PDB file of C-alpha atoms and ligand atoms in Angstrom:
ATOM      1  CA  MET A   8      15.085 -62.256-109.048  1.00 65.00           C
ATOM      2  CA  PRO A   9      14.632 -61.508-105.365  1.00 89.00           C
ATOM      3  CA  TYR A  10      15.660 -57.846-105.300  1.00 97.00           C
ATOM      4  CA  LYS A  11      13.109 -55.036-105.581  1.00 98.00           C
ATOM      5  CA  LEU A  12      14.981 -51.960-104.352  1.00 98.00           C
ATOM      6  CA  VAL A  13      18.549 -50.802-105.033  1.00 98.00           C
ATOM      7  CA  CYS A  14      19.952 -47.888-103.010  1.00 98.00           C
ATOM      8  CA  PHE A  15      23.133 -46.107-103.996  1.00 98.00           C
ATOM      9  CA  ASP A  16      25.655 -43.905-102.291  1.00 98.00           C
ATOM     10  CA  ILE A  17      26.795 -40.953-104.466  1.00 97.00           C
ATOM     11  CA  ASP A  18      30.383 -39.821-103.809  1.00 96.00           C
ATOM     12  CA  GLY A  19      32.798 -42.507-104.994  1.00 96.00           C
ATOM     13  CA  THR A  20      29.929 -44.809-105.991  1.00 98.00           C
ATOM     14  CA  LEU A  21      27.726 -43.246-108.702  1.00 98.00           C
ATOM     15  CA  ILE A  22      30.126 -40.315-109.100  1.00 98.00           C
ATOM     16  CA  ASP A  23      33.855 -40.731-109.738  1.00 97.00           C
ATOM     17  CA  ASN A  24      36.819 -38.510-108.882  1.00 94.00           C
ATOM     18  CA  VAL A  25      35.446 -37.565-105.478  1.00 92.00           C
ATOM     19  CA  THR A  26      35.742 -39.157-102.050  1.00 88.00           C
ATOM     20  CA  SER A  27      33.662 -36.487-100.346  1.00 91.00           C
ATOM     21  CA  ALA A  28      31.685 -33.617-101.841  1.00 94.00           C
ATOM     22  CA  TRP A  29      32.493 -31.670 -98.697  1.00 95.00           C
ATOM     23  CA  GLN A  30      36.241 -31.921 -99.249  1.00 94.00           C
ATOM     24  CA  LEU A  31      35.773 -30.979-102.900  1.00 96.00           C
ATOM     25  CA  PHE A  32      34.095 -27.670-102.017  1.00 97.00           C
ATOM     26  CA  HIS A  33      36.427 -26.984 -99.087  1.00 97.00           C
ATOM     27  CA  ASP A  34      39.346 -27.280-101.507  1.00 96.00           C
ATOM     28  CA  HIS A  35      37.566 -25.218-104.177  1.00 96.00           C
ATOM     29  CA  PHE A  36      36.837 -22.371-101.759  1.00 97.00           C
ATOM     30  CA  ARG A  37      40.257 -22.718-100.065  1.00 97.00           C
ATOM     31  CA  ILE A  38      38.773 -23.218 -96.623  1.00 97.00           C
ATOM     32  CA  ASP A  39      41.191 -23.173 -93.687  1.00 96.00           C
ATOM     33  CA  PRO A  40      41.850 -26.873 -92.918  1.00 95.00           C
ATOM     34  CA  GLN A  41      42.033 -26.150 -89.179  1.00 96.00           C
ATOM     35  CA  LYS A  42      38.533 -24.682 -89.111  1.00 94.00           C
ATOM     36  CA  ARG A  43      37.054 -27.735 -90.741  1.00 93.00           C
ATOM     37  CA  ALA A  44      39.136 -30.173 -88.716  1.00 95.00           C
ATOM     38  CA  ARG A  45      37.838 -28.578 -85.513  1.00 96.00           C
ATOM     39  CA  ALA A  46      34.200 -29.035 -86.567  1.00 96.00           C
ATOM     40  CA  ARG A  47      34.820 -32.615 -87.718  1.00 95.00           C
ATOM     41  CA  ASP A  48      36.532 -33.470 -84.433  1.00 97.00           C
ATOM     42  CA  ASP A  49      33.688 -31.853 -82.476  1.00 97.00           C
ATOM     43  CA  PHE A  50      31.172 -33.987 -84.382  1.00 95.00           C
ATOM     44  CA  TYR A  51      33.033 -37.254 -83.804  1.00 94.00           C
ATOM     45  CA  ALA A  52      33.516 -36.301 -80.134  1.00 97.00           C
ATOM     46  CA  GLY A  53      29.737 -35.880 -79.843  1.00 96.00           C
ATOM     47  CA  LYS A  54      29.978 -32.144 -79.086  1.00 97.00           C
ATOM     48  CA  ILE A  55      27.957 -31.022 -82.118  1.00 97.00           C
ATOM     49  CA  THR A  56      25.261 -32.706 -84.217  1.00 95.00           C
ATOM     50  CA  TYR A  57      25.656 -33.689 -87.870  1.00 94.00           C
ATOM     51  CA  CYS A  58      23.316 -30.809 -88.722  1.00 94.00           C
ATOM     52  CA  GLU A  59      25.470 -28.307 -86.819  1.00 96.00           C
ATOM     53  CA  TRP A  60      28.569 -29.702 -88.510  1.00 95.00           C
ATOM     54  CA  ALA A  61      27.041 -29.379 -91.998  1.00 96.00           C
ATOM     55  CA  GLU A  62      25.726 -25.859 -91.316  1.00 96.00           C
ATOM     56  CA  HIS A  63      29.129 -24.842 -89.951  1.00 97.00           C
ATOM     57  CA  ASP A  64      30.906 -26.063 -93.082  1.00 97.00           C
ATOM     58  CA  VAL A  65      28.378 -24.494 -95.473  1.00 97.00           C
ATOM     59  CA  ALA A  66      28.757 -21.187 -93.592  1.00 97.00           C
ATOM     60  CA  LEU A  67      32.483 -21.319 -94.415  1.00 97.00           C
ATOM     61  CA  TRP A  68      31.613 -21.538 -98.137  1.00 98.00           C
ATOM     62  CA  ILE A  69      29.076 -18.715 -97.837  1.00 98.00           C
ATOM     63  CA  ALA A  70      31.750 -16.551 -96.179  1.00 97.00           C
ATOM     64  CA  GLN A  71      33.903 -17.170 -99.278  1.00 97.00           C
ATOM     65  CA  GLY A  72      31.103 -15.885-101.531  1.00 97.00           C
ATOM     66  CA  ALA A  73      29.998 -19.278-102.846  1.00 98.00           C
ATOM     67  CA  THR A  74      27.562 -19.184-105.763  1.00 98.00           C
ATOM     68  CA  ARG A  75      25.824 -21.913-107.745  1.00 97.00           C
ATOM     69  CA  GLU A  76      28.042 -21.055-110.713  1.00 97.00           C
ATOM     70  CA  ARG A  77      31.286 -21.407-108.737  1.00 97.00           C
ATOM     71  CA  MET A  78      30.095 -24.654-107.181  1.00 97.00           C
ATOM     72  CA  ILE A  79      29.232 -26.069-110.606  1.00 96.00           C
ATOM     73  CA  GLN A  80      32.782 -25.133-111.700  1.00 96.00           C
ATOM     74  CA  ALA A  81      34.102 -27.353-108.901  1.00 95.00           C
ATOM     75  CA  VAL A  82      31.864 -30.190-110.061  1.00 96.00           C
ATOM     76  CA  THR A  83      33.314 -30.144-113.599  1.00 94.00           C
ATOM     77  CA  SER A  84      36.334 -32.057-112.239  1.00 93.00           C
ATOM     78  CA  LEU A  85      34.012 -34.995-111.431  1.00 96.00           C
ATOM     79  CA  CYS A  86      32.344 -37.514-113.721  1.00 97.00           C
ATOM     80  CA  VAL A  87      29.713 -40.209-113.637  1.00 98.00           C
ATOM     81  CA  MET A  88      31.195 -43.537-112.533  1.00 98.00           C
ATOM     82  CA  LYS A  89      32.064 -45.942-115.339  1.00 98.00           C
ATOM     83  CA  GLY A  90      29.073 -48.230-115.928  1.00 98.00           C
ATOM     84  CA  ALA A  91      26.678 -46.150-113.816  1.00 98.00           C
ATOM     85  CA  LEU A  92      24.285 -45.165-116.585  1.00 97.00           C
ATOM     86  CA  THR A  93      24.256 -48.759-117.881  1.00 98.00           C
ATOM     87  CA  ALA A  94      23.534 -50.100-114.404  1.00 98.00           C
ATOM     88  CA  ILE A  95      20.779 -47.569-113.724  1.00 98.00           C
ATOM     89  CA  GLY A  96      19.191 -48.169-117.128  1.00 97.00           C
ATOM     90  CA  ARG A  97      19.175 -51.974-116.783  1.00 97.00           C
ATOM     91  CA  LEU A  98      17.743 -51.905-113.262  1.00 98.00           C
ATOM     92  CA  ARG A  99      14.992 -49.518-114.368  1.00 96.00           C
ATOM     93  CA  GLU A 100      14.162 -51.751-117.338  1.00 96.00           C
ATOM     94  CA  LYS A 101      13.687 -54.614-114.897  1.00 96.00           C
ATOM     95  CA  GLY A 102      11.269 -52.515-112.858  1.00 96.00           C
ATOM     96  CA  ILE A 103      13.545 -52.312-109.824  1.00 97.00           C
ATOM     97  CA  MET A 104      13.013 -49.278-107.633  1.00 98.00           C
ATOM     98  CA  LEU A 105      16.058 -47.013-107.257  1.00 98.00           C
ATOM     99  CA  ALA A 106      17.022 -44.663-104.442  1.00 98.00           C
ATOM    100  CA  VAL A 107      19.943 -42.522-103.355  1.00 98.00           C
ATOM    101  CA  ILE A 108      21.052 -42.401 -99.715  1.00 97.00           C
ATOM    102  CA  SER A 109      23.966 -40.014 -99.561  1.00 96.00           C
ATOM    103  CA  GLY A 110      25.882 -37.572 -97.419  1.00 94.00           C
ATOM    104  CA  SER A 111      26.816 -35.639-100.561  1.00 95.00           C
ATOM    105  CA  VAL A 112      25.154 -32.423-101.711  1.00 96.00           C
ATOM    106  CA  ASP A 113      22.359 -32.384-104.264  1.00 97.00           C
ATOM    107  CA  LEU A 114      24.123 -30.112-106.743  1.00 97.00           C
ATOM    108  CA  ILE A 115      26.503 -32.943-107.706  1.00 97.00           C
ATOM    109  CA  PRO A 116      24.135 -35.666-108.963  1.00 97.00           C
ATOM    110  CA  HIS A 117      21.798 -33.047-110.451  1.00 96.00           C
ATOM    111  CA  ALA A 118      24.712 -31.646-112.481  1.00 95.00           C
ATOM    112  CA  LEU A 119      26.070 -35.004-113.625  1.00 96.00           C
ATOM    113  CA  ILE A 120      23.358 -37.679-113.841  1.00 96.00           C
ATOM    114  CA  PRO A 121      20.833 -37.196-116.657  1.00 94.00           C
ATOM    115  CA  ASP A 122      17.174 -37.212-115.477  1.00 94.00           C
ATOM    116  CA  PHE A 123      18.372 -37.574-111.894  1.00 96.00           C
ATOM    117  CA  SER A 124      15.057 -36.570-110.291  1.00 93.00           C
ATOM    118  CA  ASP A 125      12.984 -38.893-112.494  1.00 94.00           C
ATOM    119  CA  THR A 126      15.313 -41.859-112.098  1.00 96.00           C
ATOM    120  CA  PHE A 127      15.369 -42.175-108.327  1.00 97.00           C
ATOM    121  CA  ALA A 128      12.163 -42.703-106.376  1.00 95.00           C
ATOM    122  CA  ASP A 129      13.770 -41.444-103.172  1.00 96.00           C
ATOM    123  CA  VAL A 130      16.711 -39.118-102.669  1.00 97.00           C
ATOM    124  CA  PHE A 131      18.196 -38.666 -99.209  1.00 97.00           C
ATOM    125  CA  ILE A 132      20.921 -36.019 -99.560  1.00 97.00           C
ATOM    126  CA  ASN A 133      22.003 -32.584 -98.295  1.00 96.00           C
ATOM    127  CA  ARG A 134      20.173 -29.879-100.275  1.00 97.00           C
ATOM    128  CA  LEU A 135      21.847 -26.536-100.923  1.00 98.00           C
ATOM    129  CA  HIS A 136      19.778 -23.372-101.081  1.00 98.00           C
ATOM    130  CA  PHE A 137      20.586 -20.424-103.331  1.00 98.00           C
ATOM    131  CA  ASP A 138      18.950 -17.018-103.629  1.00 98.00           C
ATOM    132  CA  SER A 139      17.536 -15.604-106.889  1.00 98.00           C
ATOM    133  CA  LYS A 140      20.989 -14.306-107.854  1.00 98.00           C
ATOM    134  CA  GLY A 141      22.563 -17.723-107.354  1.00 98.00           C
ATOM    135  CA  LYS A 142      24.284 -16.951-104.050  1.00 98.00           C
ATOM    136  CA  LEU A 143      24.535 -19.854-101.627  1.00 98.00           C
ATOM    137  CA  THR A 144      22.326 -19.112 -98.618  1.00 98.00           C
ATOM    138  CA  GLY A 145      22.220 -22.338 -96.611  1.00 97.00           C
ATOM    139  CA  VAL A 146      21.662 -26.073 -96.492  1.00 97.00           C
ATOM    140  CA  GLU A 147      18.786 -28.404 -95.706  1.00 96.00           C
ATOM    141  CA  VAL A 148      20.677 -31.150 -93.942  1.00 95.00           C
ATOM    142  CA  THR A 149      19.935 -34.847 -94.401  1.00 94.00           C
ATOM    143  CA  ASP A 150      19.157 -36.766 -91.222  1.00 90.00           C
ATOM    144  CA  PHE A 151      20.327 -39.950 -92.922  1.00 92.00           C
ATOM    145  CA  ASP A 152      24.095 -39.927 -93.353  1.00 89.00           C
ATOM    146  CA  ILE A 153      26.444 -42.408 -91.622  1.00 90.00           C
ATOM    147  CA  ASP A 154      24.375 -44.719 -89.378  1.00 87.00           C
ATOM    148  CA  GLY A 155      21.263 -42.907 -90.646  1.00 94.00           C
ATOM    149  CA  LYS A 156      21.758 -44.508 -94.060  1.00 97.00           C
ATOM    150  CA  ALA A 157      20.477 -47.798 -92.659  1.00 97.00           C
ATOM    151  CA  GLU A 158      17.484 -45.954 -91.191  1.00 97.00           C
ATOM    152  CA  ALA A 159      16.651 -44.410 -94.586  1.00 97.00           C
ATOM    153  CA  LEU A 160      16.855 -47.846 -96.204  1.00 98.00           C
ATOM    154  CA  LYS A 161      14.439 -49.252 -93.612  1.00 97.00           C
ATOM    155  CA  ARG A 162      12.023 -46.346 -94.134  1.00 97.00           C
ATOM    156  CA  ILE A 163      11.825 -46.834 -97.897  1.00 97.00           C
ATOM    157  CA  ALA A 164      11.469 -50.604 -97.541  1.00 97.00           C
ATOM    158  CA  GLU A 165       8.729 -50.299 -94.938  1.00 97.00           C
ATOM    159  CA  ARG A 166       6.766 -47.729 -96.951  1.00 97.00           C
ATOM    160  CA  GLU A 167       6.969 -49.866-100.102  1.00 96.00           C
ATOM    161  CA  GLY A 168       6.235 -53.143 -98.310  1.00 97.00           C
ATOM    162  CA  ILE A 169       9.592 -54.573 -99.362  1.00 97.00           C
ATOM    163  CA  ALA A 170      11.518 -56.885 -97.020  1.00 97.00           C
ATOM    164  CA  LEU A 171      15.075 -55.802 -96.148  1.00 97.00           C
ATOM    165  CA  GLY A 172      16.195 -59.105 -97.677  1.00 97.00           C
ATOM    166  CA  GLU A 173      14.894 -57.805-101.016  1.00 98.00           C
ATOM    167  CA  CYS A 174      16.963 -54.612-100.769  1.00 98.00           C
ATOM    168  CA  VAL A 175      20.417 -53.900-102.167  1.00 98.00           C
ATOM    169  CA  PHE A 176      22.774 -51.178-100.949  1.00 98.00           C
ATOM    170  CA  VAL A 177      25.835 -50.111-102.937  1.00 98.00           C
ATOM    171  CA  GLY A 178      28.483 -47.930-101.283  1.00 98.00           C
ATOM    172  CA  ASP A 179      32.219 -47.287-101.091  1.00 97.00           C
ATOM    173  CA  HIS A 180      33.066 -45.881 -97.673  1.00 96.00           C
ATOM    174  CA  THR A 181      32.816 -46.299 -93.918  1.00 95.00           C
ATOM    175  CA  ASN A 182      29.622 -44.216 -93.717  1.00 94.00           C
ATOM    176  CA  ASP A 183      27.951 -46.985 -95.776  1.00 97.00           C
ATOM    177  CA  ILE A 184      28.778 -49.862 -93.436  1.00 97.00           C
ATOM    178  CA  LYS A 185      25.552 -49.923 -91.444  1.00 96.00           C
ATOM    179  CA  ALA A 186      23.417 -49.817 -94.588  1.00 97.00           C
ATOM    180  CA  LEU A 187      25.544 -52.518 -96.254  1.00 97.00           C
ATOM    181  CA  LYS A 188      24.913 -54.798 -93.276  1.00 97.00           C
ATOM    182  CA  GLU A 189      21.191 -54.030 -93.152  1.00 97.00           C
ATOM    183  CA  ALA A 190      20.464 -54.707 -96.834  1.00 98.00           C
ATOM    184  CA  GLY A 191      19.810 -58.255 -98.075  1.00 97.00           C
ATOM    185  CA  LEU A 192      22.628 -57.695-100.535  1.00 98.00           C
ATOM    186  CA  GLY A 193      25.364 -55.273 -99.471  1.00 98.00           C
ATOM    187  CA  ILE A 194      27.774 -54.416-102.264  1.00 98.00           C
ATOM    188  CA  ALA A 195      31.047 -52.657-101.445  1.00 98.00           C
ATOM    189  CA  PHE A 196      32.092 -50.921-104.645  1.00 98.00           C
ATOM    190  CA  ASP A 197      35.712 -49.784-105.011  1.00 98.00           C
ATOM    191  CA  PRO A 198      35.927 -49.814-101.187  1.00 97.00           C
ATOM    192  CA  LYS A 199      38.056 -47.115 -99.558  1.00 96.00           C
ATOM    193  CA  ASP A 200      38.498 -48.941 -96.259  1.00 96.00           C
ATOM    194  CA  GLU A 201      39.052 -52.616 -95.478  1.00 96.00           C
ATOM    195  CA  SER A 202      36.288 -52.557 -92.865  1.00 96.00           C
ATOM    196  CA  LEU A 203      33.823 -52.639 -95.778  1.00 96.00           C
ATOM    197  CA  ASP A 204      35.033 -56.115 -96.752  1.00 94.00           C
ATOM    198  CA  GLN A 205      33.530 -57.623 -93.618  1.00 93.00           C
ATOM    199  CA  ALA A 206      30.299 -55.643 -93.817  1.00 96.00           C
ATOM    200  CA  ALA A 207      29.539 -56.420 -97.459  1.00 98.00           C
ATOM    201  CA  ASP A 208      28.209 -59.585 -99.104  1.00 98.00           C
ATOM    202  CA  VAL A 209      30.019 -58.755-102.338  1.00 98.00           C
ATOM    203  CA  VAL A 210      33.122 -56.623-102.931  1.00 98.00           C
ATOM    204  CA  ILE A 211      33.759 -55.178-106.387  1.00 98.00           C
ATOM    205  CA  ARG A 212      37.259 -53.746-106.789  1.00 97.00           C
ATOM    206  CA  GLU A 213      37.206 -53.020-110.503  1.00 97.00           C
ATOM    207  CA  LYS A 214      35.964 -49.496-111.083  1.00 97.00           C
ATOM    208  CA  ASP A 215      32.995 -50.383-113.277  1.00 98.00           C
ATOM    209  CA  ILE A 216      29.708 -50.218-111.417  1.00 98.00           C
ATOM    210  CA  SER A 217      27.801 -52.163-114.093  1.00 98.00           C
ATOM    211  CA  LEU A 218      29.533 -55.196-112.499  1.00 98.00           C
ATOM    212  CA  ILE A 219      26.849 -55.076-109.784  1.00 98.00           C
ATOM    213  CA  LEU A 220      24.235 -56.219-112.320  1.00 98.00           C
ATOM    214  CA  PRO A 221      24.864 -60.005-112.325  1.00 97.00           C
ATOM    215  CA  TYR A 222      24.649 -60.138-108.508  1.00 97.00           C
ATOM    216  CA  ILE A 223      21.294 -58.358-108.573  1.00 98.00           C
ATOM    217  CA  LEU A 224      19.674 -59.747-111.703  1.00 96.00           C
ATOM    218  CA  ASN A 225      21.008 -63.328-111.891  1.00 90.00           C
ATOM    219  CA  SER A 226      20.503 -64.391-108.300  1.00 74.00           C
TER     220      SER A 226
HETATM  221 MG1  LIG B 327      30.836 -42.545-100.860  1.00 87.32          MG
END
């Protein structure tokens, strides 16, 4: 078994019923689509950084009076991906290190995946901050979304003395492409864009993430 580290995306990969956590909360707080489109366009045009984009969008939620409780309400429409707990459990049993490299927000996996903090050795994600009354106050932005996902993978591998060829990355969307290419085994799971087909070594279209196990454990 050549693989020692398995890194997962969150939205659409370990968590079902969500393409983007950001869109989920924008919908929940009824954010003006034009305001968010402007910030997204500015980011992709290189006018603002990812951090500025994330802070801008979180400020829109704060302006709507976002609280932890209301955000958890939004998360109740999501669920853990079919087969995710089986996959995580089996990989742990085999002593494989697990990590999350995500552009989601931390509230989501913490609310939905049992023992989330203990299960994953590394978690790269956007972290929301709340005050003592549960009001959303800001965000600690990940530096490792989109192309940064590959950088996070390299950092973990280097620190642990694991070759990139011994690493697996599992993701569903275009922000996972660089990491899928970098990992020894790139698995596109329920891919949302055909560009993932070229980037990945394996494509799984059936929505059951335990189907990754034979590729990792039987190779
Ligand atoms: Mg995703």
